[in-house]
Coordinates of C-alpha atoms in Angstrom, one line a residue:
M1 CA 78.3 218.0 190.8
I2 CA 80.7 217.3 193.7
Q3 CA 83.5 215.0 192.8
R4 CA 82.9 211.7 194.6
K5 CA 85.4 209.6 196.7
N6 CA 88.9 209.8 195.4
T7 CA 90.8 206.6 194.7
N8 CA 94.2 208.3 195.0
K9 CA 95.9 206.8 198.1
S10 CA 98.1 209.8 198.8
I11 CA 97.4 211.6 202.0
K12 CA 97.1 215.4 202.7
I13 CA 98.5 217.0 205.8
I14 CA 97.2 220.4 206.8
A15 CA 98.9 222.7 209.3
E16 CA 96.2 224.6 211.1
M17 CA 97.3 228.1 212.2
A18 CA 94.0 228.9 213.9
C19 CA 94.6 231.8 216.3
A20 CA 98.1 230.7 217.4
H21 CA 99.4 233.9 215.7
N22 CA 97.9 235.9 218.6
G23 CA 97.0 238.6 216.2
S24 CA 100.6 239.1 215.1
V25 CA 101.8 239.0 211.5
K26 CA 105.3 238.2 212.7
E27 CA 103.9 235.1 214.6
A28 CA 101.9 234.1 211.6
L29 CA 104.9 234.2 209.3
K30 CA 106.8 232.0 211.8
I31 CA 104.0 229.5 211.7
I32 CA 104.2 229.4 207.9
D33 CA 108.0 228.8 208.2
N34 CA 107.2 226.0 210.6
A35 CA 104.7 224.5 208.3
K36 CA 107.2 224.4 205.5
F37 CA 109.8 222.9 207.8
S38 CA 107.3 220.3 209.0
K39 CA 106.5 219.1 205.4
A40 CA 102.9 220.1 205.6
D41 CA 101.0 220.1 202.3
L42 CA 99.0 223.2 203.2
I43 CA 98.9 226.0 205.8
Q44 CA 95.4 226.8 206.9
F45 CA 94.4 230.4 207.8
Q46 CA 91.2 231.5 209.7
I47 CA 90.1 234.7 208.1
W48 CA 87.1 236.6 209.5
N49 CA 85.6 239.9 210.6
I50 CA 84.6 239.7 214.2
D51 CA 81.5 241.9 213.8
D52 CA 80.2 239.5 211.1
M53 CA 81.1 236.3 213.1
M54 CA 80.2 236.9 216.8
S55 CA 77.7 238.8 218.8
T56 CA 79.1 241.6 221.0
N57 CA 77.1 239.9 223.8
N58 CA 79.3 236.8 223.6
P59 CA 81.7 236.7 226.6
L60 CA 84.6 235.9 224.2
F61 CA 84.0 238.8 221.8
Q62 CA 86.6 241.2 223.2
K63 CA 89.2 238.4 223.5
I64 CA 88.7 237.2 219.9
K65 CA 88.6 240.8 218.6
K66 CA 92.2 241.3 219.8
L67 CA 93.2 238.3 217.6
Q68 CA 91.7 239.7 214.4
I69 CA 94.2 240.4 211.6
N70 CA 93.0 242.9 209.0
F71 CA 92.8 242.1 205.2
N72 CA 95.9 244.1 204.3
K73 CA 98.0 242.1 206.7
W74 CA 96.4 238.8 205.5
K75 CA 97.6 239.8 202.0
K76 CA 101.2 240.0 203.3
I77 CA 100.8 236.7 205.1
S78 CA 99.4 235.0 202.1
L79 CA 102.1 236.3 199.8
Y80 CA 104.7 234.9 202.2
A81 CA 103.1 231.4 201.9
D82 CA 103.2 231.8 198.1
K83 CA 106.9 232.7 198.3
L84 CA 107.6 229.5 200.3
K85 CA 105.5 227.6 197.8
I86 CA 103.2 226.1 200.4
K87 CA 99.5 225.8 199.4
K88 CA 96.9 227.7 201.4
A89 CA 93.6 226.6 202.9
V90 CA 91.3 229.1 204.5
C91 CA 88.7 228.4 207.1
V92 CA 85.8 230.9 206.8
Y93 CA 83.4 231.9 209.6
E94 CA 81.2 234.4 207.8
H95 CA 80.2 235.1 204.2
K96 CA 81.3 238.8 203.9
S97 CA 85.0 238.0 203.9
I98 CA 84.8 235.4 201.1
S99 CA 85.2 237.9 198.3
F100 CA 88.5 239.1 199.8
I101 CA 89.7 235.5 200.5
E102 CA 89.2 234.7 196.8
T103 CA 91.9 237.3 196.0
L104 CA 94.3 235.2 197.9
N105 CA 93.7 232.2 195.6
P106 CA 93.3 229.5 198.2
S107 CA 93.6 225.8 197.2
L108 CA 90.6 225.0 199.3
Y109 CA 88.0 226.3 201.8
K110 CA 87.3 224.9 205.2
I111 CA 83.8 225.3 206.5
N112 CA 83.6 225.4 210.3
S113 CA 80.9 223.3 211.9
S114 CA 79.2 226.5 213.1
D115 CA 78.1 227.2 209.5
L116 CA 76.8 223.8 208.4
S117 CA 73.3 225.2 208.4
N118 CA 74.3 228.7 207.3
P119 CA 73.1 229.2 203.6
L120 CA 75.0 232.5 203.4
V121 CA 78.4 230.9 203.9
L122 CA 77.6 227.7 202.1
N123 CA 76.3 229.3 199.0
E124 CA 79.2 231.8 198.8
V125 CA 81.8 229.1 199.1
A126 CA 80.0 226.7 196.7
I127 CA 80.0 229.1 193.8
T128 CA 83.8 229.5 194.0
N129 CA 84.0 225.9 192.8
R130 CA 87.1 225.3 195.0
D131 CA 87.7 222.1 197.0
I132 CA 85.9 222.1 200.3
N133 CA 86.7 220.5 203.7
L134 CA 83.5 220.4 205.6
S135 CA 83.9 220.2 209.4
V136 CA 81.2 217.9 210.8
G137 CA 82.3 217.4 214.4
A138 CA 79.5 217.6 217.0
S139 CA 77.0 218.1 214.2
S140 CA 73.7 216.3 213.6
L141 CA 72.9 214.2 210.5
K142 CA 70.4 216.8 209.4
E143 CA 72.9 219.6 209.6
I144 CA 75.5 217.5 207.7
E145 CA 73.1 216.5 204.9
Y146 CA 71.9 220.1 204.5
A147 CA 75.5 221.3 203.9
I148 CA 76.4 218.4 201.6
N149 CA 73.3 218.9 199.5
C150 CA 74.1 222.6 199.1
F151 CA 77.5 221.7 197.6
V152 CA 76.3 218.8 195.5
K153 CA 73.9 221.1 193.8
K154 CA 76.1 224.2 193.4
S155 CA 79.8 223.3 193.5
K156 CA 82.2 221.5 191.1
G157 CA 84.9 221.2 193.8
K158 CA 85.9 218.1 195.7
L159 CA 84.2 217.7 199.1
T160 CA 85.8 216.1 202.1
L161 CA 84.1 215.6 205.4
M162 CA 86.3 216.6 208.4
Y163 CA 85.6 214.8 211.6
G164 CA 86.7 216.1 215.1
F165 CA 86.0 218.9 217.5
Q166 CA 88.0 221.3 219.8
S167 CA 87.7 221.1 223.6
F168 CA 91.0 222.8 224.3
P169 CA 92.3 220.1 224.1
T170 CA 89.8 217.3 223.4
N171 CA 89.8 214.4 225.8
N172 CA 90.2 211.0 224.0
F173 CA 87.3 209.6 226.0
F174 CA 84.9 211.9 224.1
L175 CA 86.3 211.5 220.5
N176 CA 83.6 209.0 219.3
L177 CA 85.8 207.8 216.5
N178 CA 83.2 205.2 215.5
K179 CA 81.3 208.1 213.9
I180 CA 84.0 208.1 211.2
K181 CA 82.7 204.7 210.1
T182 CA 79.2 206.0 210.2
L183 CA 80.1 208.9 207.9
S184 CA 82.0 206.6 205.5
N185 CA 79.0 204.3 205.3
L186 CA 76.4 207.1 204.8
F187 CA 78.3 209.2 202.3
N188 CA 80.4 208.3 199.3
L189 CA 82.9 211.0 200.3
D190 CA 86.5 211.1 201.6
I191 CA 86.8 211.5 205.3
G192 CA 89.4 213.7 207.1
F193 CA 90.3 214.1 210.7
Q194 CA 90.9 217.4 212.5
D195 CA 92.9 216.5 215.6
H196 CA 92.5 218.6 218.8
S197 CA 94.1 216.2 221.3
D198 CA 96.9 217.5 223.6
G199 CA 99.6 218.7 221.2
N200 CA 102.2 218.3 223.9
S201 CA 101.6 214.5 224.3
F202 CA 101.9 211.4 222.3
Y203 CA 98.2 211.1 221.6
P204 CA 98.2 212.9 218.2
F205 CA 100.6 210.2 216.9
I206 CA 98.5 207.4 218.3
I207 CA 95.0 208.7 217.3
N208 CA 95.9 209.8 213.8
S209 CA 97.6 206.5 213.2
F210 CA 94.4 204.8 214.3
V211 CA 92.1 206.8 212.1
M212 CA 94.3 206.2 209.1
G213 CA 93.4 202.5 209.6
M214 CA 89.7 203.6 209.4
G215 CA 90.2 205.1 205.9
V216 CA 91.1 208.7 206.8
R217 CA 93.5 210.3 204.3
V218 CA 93.3 214.0 205.2
F219 CA 94.9 215.1 208.5
E220 CA 94.5 218.5 210.0
Q221 CA 96.9 219.3 212.9
H222 CA 97.4 222.5 214.8
L223 CA 100.8 224.1 214.6
R224 CA 102.3 226.9 216.7
S225 CA 105.2 229.3 216.2
T226 CA 107.3 228.4 219.3
L227 CA 108.7 225.2 220.8
K228 CA 107.0 226.0 224.1
M229 CA 103.3 226.5 224.8
K230 CA 102.4 230.1 224.5
G231 CA 99.3 232.3 223.9
V232 CA 95.9 231.5 222.4
D233 CA 94.8 228.2 220.8
Q234 CA 97.9 226.4 221.9
E235 CA 96.5 223.4 223.8
S236 CA 96.2 221.2 220.8
S237 CA 99.1 222.7 218.8
M238 CA 102.4 220.9 218.0
N239 CA 105.7 222.6 217.7
K240 CA 107.6 222.3 214.4
K241 CA 109.8 219.4 215.5
E242 CA 106.9 217.4 216.7
F243 CA 104.9 218.3 213.6
L244 CA 107.8 217.1 211.4
K245 CA 107.7 213.7 213.2
F246 CA 104.0 213.6 212.7
S247 CA 104.2 214.3 209.0
N248 CA 106.9 211.6 208.5
L249 CA 105.0 209.1 210.5
M250 CA 101.7 209.6 208.6
R251 CA 103.4 209.3 205.2
E252 CA 105.4 206.2 206.4
L253 CA 102.2 204.6 207.6
N254 CA 100.3 205.5 204.5
S255 CA 103.0 203.9 202.4
S256 CA 102.5 200.6 204.3
L257 CA 98.8 200.4 203.4
G258 CA 99.4 199.1 199.8
N259 CA 96.6 197.6 197.7
F260 CA 93.5 195.7 198.4
D261 CA 94.0 192.8 195.9
L262 CA 95.0 189.5 197.6
N263 CA 96.3 188.2 194.3
Q264 CA 98.6 191.2 193.6
F265 CA 102.1 191.1 195.2
N266 CA 104.8 193.7 195.5
I267 CA 108.5 193.0 195.1
E268 CA 109.1 192.1 198.7
E269 CA 106.0 189.9 198.9
K270 CA 107.3 188.0 195.8
K271 CA 110.7 187.6 197.5
Y272 CA 108.9 186.2 200.6
R273 CA 106.9 183.8 198.6
K274 CA 110.0 182.6 196.8
F275 CA 111.8 181.4 200.0
Q276 CA 108.7 180.5 202.0
K277 CA 106.1 178.9 199.8
K278 CA 106.2 175.2 199.1
S279 CA 106.0 173.7 195.6
L280 CA 105.6 170.3 193.9
V281 CA 108.9 168.4 193.3
Y282 CA 109.8 165.0 192.1
F283 CA 110.7 162.6 194.9
N284 CA 112.6 160.2 192.6
N285 CA 114.6 160.1 189.4
F286 CA 112.3 159.2 186.4
K287 CA 112.9 158.2 182.8
K288 CA 110.9 159.6 179.9
N289 CA 107.4 158.1 179.5
S290 CA 107.1 157.2 183.2
F291 CA 103.8 157.8 184.9
I292 CA 103.7 159.8 188.1
N293 CA 102.0 158.5 191.3
K294 CA 101.2 160.3 194.5
K295 CA 104.2 158.7 196.3
D296 CA 106.5 160.1 193.5
I297 CA 105.7 163.7 194.5
S298 CA 106.8 165.8 197.5
I299 CA 105.8 169.2 198.7
L300 CA 108.9 171.2 199.7
R301 CA 110.4 174.6 200.1
I302 CA 112.8 175.0 197.2
N303 CA 113.6 178.8 197.3
S304 CA 111.8 179.1 194.0
E305 CA 108.1 179.3 193.2
G306 CA 106.9 176.3 191.2
I307 CA 103.6 174.6 190.9
S308 CA 101.4 175.1 193.9
P309 CA 100.3 172.1 196.0
L310 CA 96.8 173.2 195.1
F311 CA 97.4 171.4 191.7
L312 CA 98.6 168.1 193.1
D313 CA 95.6 166.1 191.8
K314 CA 96.2 167.5 188.3
I315 CA 99.7 166.1 188.2
I316 CA 99.0 162.5 189.5
G317 CA 98.8 160.0 186.7
K318 CA 100.5 162.2 184.1
K319 CA 103.1 160.8 181.7
I320 CA 106.6 162.5 181.8
I321 CA 107.9 163.5 178.3
K322 CA 111.6 163.8 179.4
N323 CA 114.0 162.5 182.0
V324 CA 113.8 164.2 185.4
K325 CA 115.8 164.0 188.7
K326 CA 114.9 163.8 192.3
Y327 CA 114.1 167.2 193.9
Q328 CA 113.7 168.8 190.5
K329 CA 110.9 171.3 190.4
I330 CA 107.8 170.0 188.6
K331 CA 106.6 172.0 185.6
F332 CA 103.4 171.6 183.6
S333 CA 105.6 171.4 180.5
D334 CA 107.0 168.1 181.8
F335 CA 103.8 166.3 180.8
R336 CA 101.8 165.7 177.7

């Protein structure tokens, strides 16, 4: 069975290489360097054989074919990532390359939304029992359910639904981020966000911060090799300096989320309560065996948490078992 929603609050940042390597091993290695520099948790490759992925009648066929990297070169690229000790994710686009991809020992597979209804890809990935990021952008509920059911039945890996789609770059107006809530309500699975907004703008910082507040904990962001825009698949890519800012921001924001329990306080909240919250104090000096009336009690800030004013009625009418002074903090042990 697929492992259900993770309660771990840590986040995962994936640096998506996509086709930003322009078919060059040298460029691919630079992107891995940048992913390490940028503190990404994983570098994501896209590995495919063009003849098994796209029809020759597709207008993009020749352009995409020029970007293809053969398996021997992918081995070199993968080994370099291992050398830098950065984990690898692999996005698959056809089932015939999966046996080779397995030799690279990826930490997880990414299923492109083009294959949500493709049993050949779904079944081959499922039987690896590796973790799976399932891209569901611009996909129907029927397509999403079909893919999920395939993995629930056949895989022991952890399944995450990845929302977002690529429009080179994607205009914010068309993001439909409310669908993240729908996915969260429909499926007991973690939700990730694959950002394709303009990588040369401030939008990736704003949008990803927003979706974190919606419960997203896996973030996929495109990364390029150079500081300037260059080549294929660059419209939604960040340079390494911007990606580093992005990684730091996401982890800083995640650390601010804390827990859900309103009765559990961290060390800074406890300090705040100490100087801010009011407590019950004596408003006069009293001798032992005196009885306390309402006028004998005040509610003040004393820079120390005492009995909450919520318990005022429980103190009135009590007999004091010792001498007390004005402005002294009231304690339950003062009474019998």
